[in-house]
Amino acid sequence: MDIIECINDFLWGFPLLILLMGTHVYFTLKLHFPQRSLWRAIRLSLGRAEEGGHNLSPFSALSTTLAATLGTGNIIGVSTAVALGGPGAIFWCWITGILGMATAYSECYLSVLYRDCRPNGTYVGGPMYVLKNGLHKYMSGSLYALCTLIAAFAVGCTTQANSVSQAAAGTFHLSPHFVGITLALLTGAVILGGVRSIGTLCERTVPAISFFYLFGCLLLLILYRRQLPTAIIWILKDAFSFTGLTGGAAGATLQHAVRYGIARGLFTNEAGIGTSAIAAAASHTKDPHIQAYVSMTAVFWDTVVMCLITGLVIVSNMLYDPASTSGVAQTDLTAAAFAHLPYIGNAFLTISLAAFAVTTLIGWSYFGEKATEYLVGNKGIPYYKLVYVLMIYLGAIIPMQLVWQCTDLINAFMVIPNVLALFLLRHKIKP
């Protein structure tokens, strides 16, 4: 644990933060601010599309991406960002989302451009295929696929199951074993149906779950309406402050705000990691521009909207009831805010977290499946699905401190080859 934490402190201290923010800024400028086309991208994502056979529609691809990204990162990840980086971390998380849309566009554009088509007409792609087909680096693609597979078990599987297990135990006093078995059965029933089953469920459930959670947040912001303007000012001031609530050396607070804001922003929207491009490549859309614009909106909904609103709820509650946030665990700041929702607060958050976790489990199962297919072919997929379902159960019952540290480390190893491919193939990306 100490060794991994030291590595993460180094990587996420400056090297990766500079690399990621530099990538976001570079592609924002190179592509002439694709964020300007956000409204067009949203309209494209909601438009009706023709039947795609074994492939996903653009909206199904977007929903699968959101299923994998919306979850503990928006609820618990934002809580840890504020606890470790201060309120200013919300600003840097939000900036990561704004600028990260350009990187997400680039990733998805290349994945559609360099994807493979199977004999049955199914498209498969992602950064591993960009590395293989675009740069002719099969081993680099294999390294990325291996990291994706590990991340599916850690980021997308065990952390989600554990978050639900802890929340259900605290709110409804349910056994972790019962929660783990239930999650495993629900997820297994969906992923056995293949990519179309995953896409159909995601496009039907993700919007409903998101509106449900946002409704609870808006109720809280109405309750905190007097504290909300002060909370916004606090976030902006703390984002550039050299001294924070805890004091410390000059620059320490600013560095922590930047580090945890960007790291948690990346964890939740995955712009720069490249996993959203795996779902984008499965779309039957043949024009890489269209799918890149559609997939770009996932970063907007996930970070610019969801993380920002969650952050405003947390910081407003810190002003509304300071005693409720004093001495609580890093992951409990969101729960402390929702406790003020009359009668149903804790249950509301637990149900939201559980619903998000199930969709995240399903979305990440697809990413891991495509990584397995790249590494060992279709023959390994049944074994992967079996292990994935078993890991859901184990994630619900084991301690997670090490897994959360491993999450940041795995993300780092996925960022480097993905960003390298983006820069080497930058001339292929068109605005």
XYZ file of C-alpha atoms in Angstrom:
431
model
C 0.000 0.000 0.000
C 2.766 2.460 0.932
C 4.733 1.715 -2.253
C 1.700 2.175 -4.506
C 0.752 5.353 -2.672
C 4.246 6.780 -3.210
C 4.099 5.963 -6.923
C 0.669 7.605 -7.208
C 1.860 10.692 -5.340
C 4.677 11.066 -7.867
C 2.684 10.312 -11.027
C -0.346 12.357 -10.062
C 1.730 15.097 -8.444
C 2.805 16.760 -11.684
C 3.777 14.427 -14.579
C 0.324 13.105 -15.448
C -1.482 16.295 -14.512
C 0.677 18.250 -16.960
C 0.329 15.514 -19.597
C -3.460 15.353 -19.322
C -4.160 19.044 -19.081
C -1.681 19.657 -21.888
C -3.494 17.069 -24.019
C -6.892 18.577 -23.243
C -5.707 22.103 -24.078
C -3.805 21.011 -27.203
C -6.743 19.203 -28.801
C -9.142 21.940 -27.757
C -7.018 24.419 -29.739
C -6.149 22.052 -32.597
C -9.776 21.139 -33.211
C -10.880 24.788 -32.890
C -12.877 24.290 -29.693
C -15.150 21.334 -30.455
C -16.971 22.273 -27.213
C -18.697 24.967 -29.298
C -20.595 22.166 -31.063
C -21.963 20.760 -27.802
C -25.597 21.538 -28.606
C -25.260 19.919 -32.027
C -23.616 16.907 -30.386
C -26.483 16.559 -27.905
C -29.028 16.731 -30.760
C -27.081 14.046 -32.654
C -27.017 11.803 -29.579
C -30.802 12.050 -29.135
C -31.691 11.605 -32.797
C -33.256 8.419 -34.121
C -30.838 6.068 -35.845
C -31.314 3.189 -38.224
C -31.048 -0.400 -37.024
C -27.439 -1.462 -36.651
C -27.629 -5.257 -36.656
C -25.153 -6.621 -34.128
C -23.784 -3.142 -33.438
C -24.925 -0.321 -31.167
C -26.802 2.807 -32.137
C -24.982 6.093 -31.369
C -27.248 6.653 -28.352
C -26.663 3.091 -27.105
C -22.905 3.627 -27.391
C -23.239 6.887 -25.454
C -25.436 5.212 -22.821
C -22.950 2.371 -22.414
C -20.177 4.914 -21.873
C -22.281 6.821 -19.335
C -23.212 3.561 -17.629
C -19.522 2.888 -17.058
C -18.614 6.426 -15.994
C -21.635 7.559 -13.962
C -21.351 6.015 -10.525
C -19.106 6.142 -7.512
C -16.887 8.715 -9.214
C -19.754 11.215 -9.186
C -20.828 10.439 -5.626
C -17.889 9.068 -3.657
C -15.112 10.322 -5.950
C -16.246 13.929 -5.611
C -16.477 13.459 -1.849
C -12.861 12.262 -1.633
C -11.733 15.077 -3.957
C -13.188 17.699 -1.596
C -11.885 15.911 1.506
C -8.332 15.624 0.162
C -8.075 18.649 -2.110
C -10.501 21.102 -0.546
C -13.503 22.779 -2.222
C -11.195 24.087 -4.963
C -10.889 20.540 -6.294
C -14.443 20.896 -7.648
C -13.275 23.692 -9.967
C -10.377 21.653 -11.348
C -12.623 18.616 -11.753
C -15.031 20.810 -13.734
C -12.219 22.253 -15.888
C -11.096 18.690 -16.616
C -14.577 17.992 -17.943
C -14.781 21.144 -20.084
C -11.387 20.638 -21.726
C -11.617 16.845 -21.655
C -14.432 16.904 -24.207
C -11.845 17.642 -26.906
C -9.725 14.669 -25.847
C -12.801 12.411 -25.757
C -13.684 13.578 -29.277
C -10.175 12.697 -30.480
C -10.150 9.269 -28.841
C -13.503 8.269 -30.289
C -12.689 9.670 -33.736
C -9.560 7.521 -33.996
C -11.321 4.435 -32.606
C -14.026 4.602 -35.273
C -11.371 5.273 -37.917
C -9.161 2.305 -36.965
C -11.690 -0.251 -35.711
C -11.945 -3.820 -36.994
C -15.007 -5.417 -38.525
C -15.718 -9.045 -37.636
C -17.111 -11.539 -40.231
C -20.597 -11.188 -38.711
C -20.507 -7.408 -39.235
C -19.743 -6.500 -35.627
C -17.364 -3.582 -35.084
C -14.692 -3.704 -32.370
C -12.273 -0.933 -31.496
C -10.702 1.221 -28.860
C -7.175 2.476 -28.095
C -5.717 -1.044 -28.440
C -6.912 -1.177 -32.058
C -5.714 2.381 -32.680
C -2.259 1.297 -31.468
C -2.386 -1.856 -33.585
C -3.958 -0.569 -36.813
C -2.908 3.078 -36.692
C 0.627 2.765 -35.331
C 1.245 -0.954 -36.019
C 2.164 -1.492 -32.358
C 0.448 -4.751 -31.466
C 2.314 -5.205 -28.187
C 1.463 -1.672 -27.062
C -2.148 -2.471 -27.842
C -1.836 -5.650 -25.788
C -0.441 -3.668 -22.844
C -3.382 -1.271 -23.023
C -5.844 -4.161 -23.295
C -4.252 -5.846 -20.268
C -4.585 -2.634 -18.235
C -8.213 -2.349 -19.372
C -8.858 -5.907 -18.229
C -7.332 -5.222 -14.806
C -9.270 -1.961 -14.568
C -12.505 -3.804 -15.357
C -11.953 -5.974 -12.290
C -10.748 -3.125 -10.054
C -12.239 0.196 -11.203
C -15.399 -1.130 -12.791
C -16.143 -4.135 -10.637
C -14.869 -4.434 -7.060
C -15.043 -0.734 -6.150
C -18.644 -0.494 -7.340
C -19.723 -3.625 -5.488
C -17.981 -2.507 -2.302
C -19.542 0.957 -2.410
C -23.027 -0.536 -2.685
C -22.273 -3.099 0.015
C -21.152 -0.459 2.511
C -24.051 1.867 1.725
C -26.632 -0.937 1.953
C -25.173 -2.162 5.232
C -25.299 1.323 6.745
C -28.778 2.240 5.500
C -30.727 -1.023 5.294
C -28.483 -3.286 7.466
C -28.118 -5.797 4.651
C -25.411 -8.452 4.712
C -22.477 -7.810 2.329
C -22.811 -11.428 1.173
C -26.465 -10.867 0.233
C -25.604 -7.630 -1.603
C -22.695 -9.264 -3.420
C -24.751 -12.245 -4.578
C -27.643 -10.012 -5.713
C -25.359 -7.695 -7.702
C -23.561 -10.661 -9.267
C -26.818 -12.276 -10.387
C -28.267 -9.043 -11.792
C -25.108 -8.186 -13.703
C -24.557 -11.736 -14.923
C -28.089 -11.929 -16.333
C -27.425 -8.855 -18.497
C -23.859 -9.434 -19.694
C -24.637 -12.976 -20.838
C -26.921 -11.412 -23.443
C -24.026 -9.748 -25.262
C -23.429 -6.240 -26.542
C -26.991 -5.544 -27.750
C -28.408 -6.601 -24.385
C -25.953 -4.291 -22.618
C -26.685 -1.372 -24.930
C -30.464 -1.772 -24.676
C -30.467 -1.878 -20.885
C -28.109 1.092 -20.620
C -30.108 3.347 -22.938
C -33.295 2.569 -21.000
C -31.966 2.898 -17.457
C -29.098 5.410 -17.434
C -31.208 8.529 -18.234
C -33.837 7.561 -15.624
C -31.260 6.931 -12.895
C -29.459 10.182 -13.689
C -32.642 12.255 -13.465
C -33.540 10.503 -10.205
C -30.203 11.428 -8.625
C -30.226 14.999 -9.998
C -33.722 15.492 -8.605
C -32.420 14.718 -5.100
C -29.475 17.091 -5.582
C -31.753 19.902 -6.755
C -33.975 19.437 -3.687
C -30.885 19.833 -1.505
C -29.702 22.914 -3.397
C -33.108 24.472 -2.776
C -32.616 23.721 0.918
C -29.092 25.225 0.752
C -30.130 28.162 -1.457
C -28.779 30.763 0.988
C -25.400 29.024 1.215
C -25.103 28.324 -2.532
C -23.609 31.705 -3.627
C -21.035 31.544 -0.819
C -20.227 27.942 -1.778
C -19.508 28.976 -5.375
C -17.233 31.798 -4.218
C -15.461 29.425 -1.820
C -14.822 26.898 -4.593
C -13.373 29.550 -6.917
C -11.171 31.133 -4.242
C -9.910 27.792 -2.939
C -9.077 26.625 -6.470
C -6.232 29.163 -6.620
C -5.426 29.470 -2.914
C -1.912 28.846 -1.585
C -3.219 28.231 1.910
C -6.256 26.221 2.858
C -8.291 25.319 5.875
C -5.539 23.016 7.078
C -2.704 25.459 6.397
C 0.540 23.901 5.249
C 3.390 25.009 3.057
C 2.759 27.616 0.379
C 1.440 25.948 -2.739
C 0.507 22.703 -0.983
C -3.215 23.450 -1.002
C -3.178 24.545 -4.648
C -1.306 21.387 -5.645
C -3.721 19.157 -3.737
C -6.757 20.912 -5.223
C -5.365 20.485 -8.739
C -4.183 16.915 -8.176
C -7.356 15.496 -6.641
C -9.685 17.559 -8.786
C -8.093 16.375 -12.044
C -7.509 12.808 -10.815
C -11.124 12.383 -9.709
C -12.362 14.136 -12.854
C -10.392 11.656 -14.920
C -11.622 8.757 -12.797
C -15.237 9.624 -13.451
C -15.211 10.806 -17.106
C -12.174 8.782 -18.302
C -11.172 11.401 -20.907
C -7.544 10.562 -21.591
C -7.927 6.951 -20.494
C -9.700 5.979 -23.709
C -12.296 3.503 -22.473
C -15.204 5.536 -23.880
C -13.701 4.935 -27.316
C -14.283 1.184 -26.908
C -18.040 1.766 -26.776
C -17.882 4.407 -29.528
C -16.194 1.944 -31.887
C -19.104 -0.492 -31.452
C -21.535 1.997 -32.990
C -22.839 1.264 -36.481
C -22.223 4.925 -37.405
C -19.716 5.026 -40.253
C -18.823 8.728 -39.987
C -16.197 9.185 -37.235
C -17.196 12.860 -36.849
C -20.745 11.985 -35.797
C -19.838 9.322 -33.270
C -16.999 11.442 -31.874
C -19.399 14.332 -31.256
C -21.977 12.014 -29.675
C -19.429 10.365 -27.398
C -17.985 13.739 -26.426
C -21.244 14.563 -24.645
C -20.588 11.779 -22.119
C -17.853 13.913 -20.545
C -20.222 16.872 -20.409
C -23.027 14.978 -18.648
C -20.688 13.088 -16.362
C -18.314 15.803 -15.121
C -19.547 19.219 -16.202
C -23.078 18.490 -14.941
C -23.142 15.582 -12.467
C -19.845 16.160 -10.660
C -20.405 19.906 -10.471
C -23.872 19.545 -8.940
C -22.626 16.921 -6.464
C -19.764 19.229 -5.512
C -22.101 22.166 -4.988
C -24.268 20.014 -2.722
C -21.252 18.927 -0.636
C -19.713 22.392 -0.249
C -23.081 24.040 0.442
C -23.701 21.499 3.191
C -20.284 22.282 4.693
C -21.559 25.840 5.145
C -25.112 24.867 6.096
C -24.160 22.371 8.809
C -20.396 22.327 9.537
C -20.871 19.848 12.386
C -22.238 17.202 9.990
C -18.973 17.150 8.009
C -16.549 17.398 10.927
C -14.601 14.208 11.436
C -16.500 12.160 8.819
C -14.682 9.774 6.493
C -13.448 11.055 3.135
C -16.153 9.103 1.324
C -19.034 10.273 3.559
C -19.319 13.981 2.680
C -22.041 13.269 0.116
C -23.918 11.102 2.601
C -23.690 13.894 5.194
C -25.351 16.271 2.731
C -28.121 13.850 1.758
C -28.866 13.204 5.427
C -30.584 16.619 5.400
C -33.115 15.440 2.820
C -36.183 14.947 5.045
C -37.204 11.350 5.827
C -35.626 9.685 2.784
C -32.131 11.184 2.527
C -29.954 8.172 3.332
C -32.219 5.752 1.485
C -32.351 8.072 -1.550
C -28.556 8.188 -1.806
C -28.156 4.444 -1.253
C -30.695 3.630 -3.970
C -29.003 6.090 -6.357
C -25.580 4.642 -5.598
C -26.825 1.076 -6.067
C -28.516 1.906 -9.377
C -25.442 3.713 -10.701
C -23.214 0.871 -9.531
C -25.232 -1.760 -11.382
C -25.024 0.185 -14.651
C -21.309 0.787 -14.078
C -20.774 -2.926 -13.507
C -22.554 -3.652 -16.777
C -20.772 -0.935 -18.773
C -17.304 -1.913 -17.554
C -18.030 -5.583 -18.194
C -18.210 -4.670 -21.880
C -14.864 -2.853 -21.800
C -13.217 -5.849 -20.128
C -14.850 -8.201 -22.622
C -13.396 -6.307 -25.589
C -9.977 -6.292 -23.910
C -10.211 -10.063 -23.416
C -11.221 -10.518 -27.041
C -8.187 -8.524 -28.175
C -5.803 -10.535 -25.972
C -7.030 -14.124 -26.381
C -9.931 -14.054 -28.819
C -13.563 -15.026 -28.343
C -12.655 -18.275 -26.599
C -11.640 -16.365 -23.475
C -14.868 -14.347 -23.128
C -16.952 -16.993 -21.235
C -14.139 -17.391 -18.680
C -13.834 -13.624 -18.359
C -17.554 -13.244 -17.680
C -17.438 -15.946 -15.016
C -14.475 -14.320 -13.233
C -16.111 -10.877 -13.542
C -19.288 -12.073 -11.836
C -17.260 -13.743 -9.064
C -15.237 -10.543 -8.548
C -18.474 -8.625 -7.984
C -19.222 -10.864 -5.020
C -15.668 -10.621 -3.676
C -15.683 -6.845 -4.068
C -18.734 -6.621 -1.828
C -17.043 -8.381 1.085
C -13.328 -7.417 1.035
C -11.587 -4.234 2.327
C -11.034 -1.732 -0.490
C -8.221 0.624 0.585
C -5.674 -1.111 -1.644
C -8.069 -1.298 -4.584
C -8.701 2.469 -4.519
C -4.939 3.116 -4.596
C -4.578 0.623 -7.451
C -7.291 2.497 -9.348
C -5.150 5.630 -9.693
C -2.124 3.515 -10.670
C -4.024 1.581 -13.351
C -5.459 4.807 -14.754
C -1.921 6.158 -15.088
C -0.744 3.121 -17.068
C -3.738 3.470 -19.409
C -3.275 7.201 -19.958
C 0.299 7.042 -21.254
C -0.126 4.762 -24.351
C -3.511 6.296 -25.154
C -2.245 9.886 -25.108
C 0.879 8.867 -27.032
C -1.310 7.408 -29.796
C -3.406 10.590 -29.882
C -0.354 12.772 -30.474
C 1.273 10.454 -33.024
C -1.968 10.259 -35.024
C -3.104 13.826 -34.422
C -2.956 14.661 -38.143
C -5.683 12.043 -38.765
C -8.178 13.747 -36.437
C -10.435 16.221 -38.201
C -12.703 18.791 -36.501
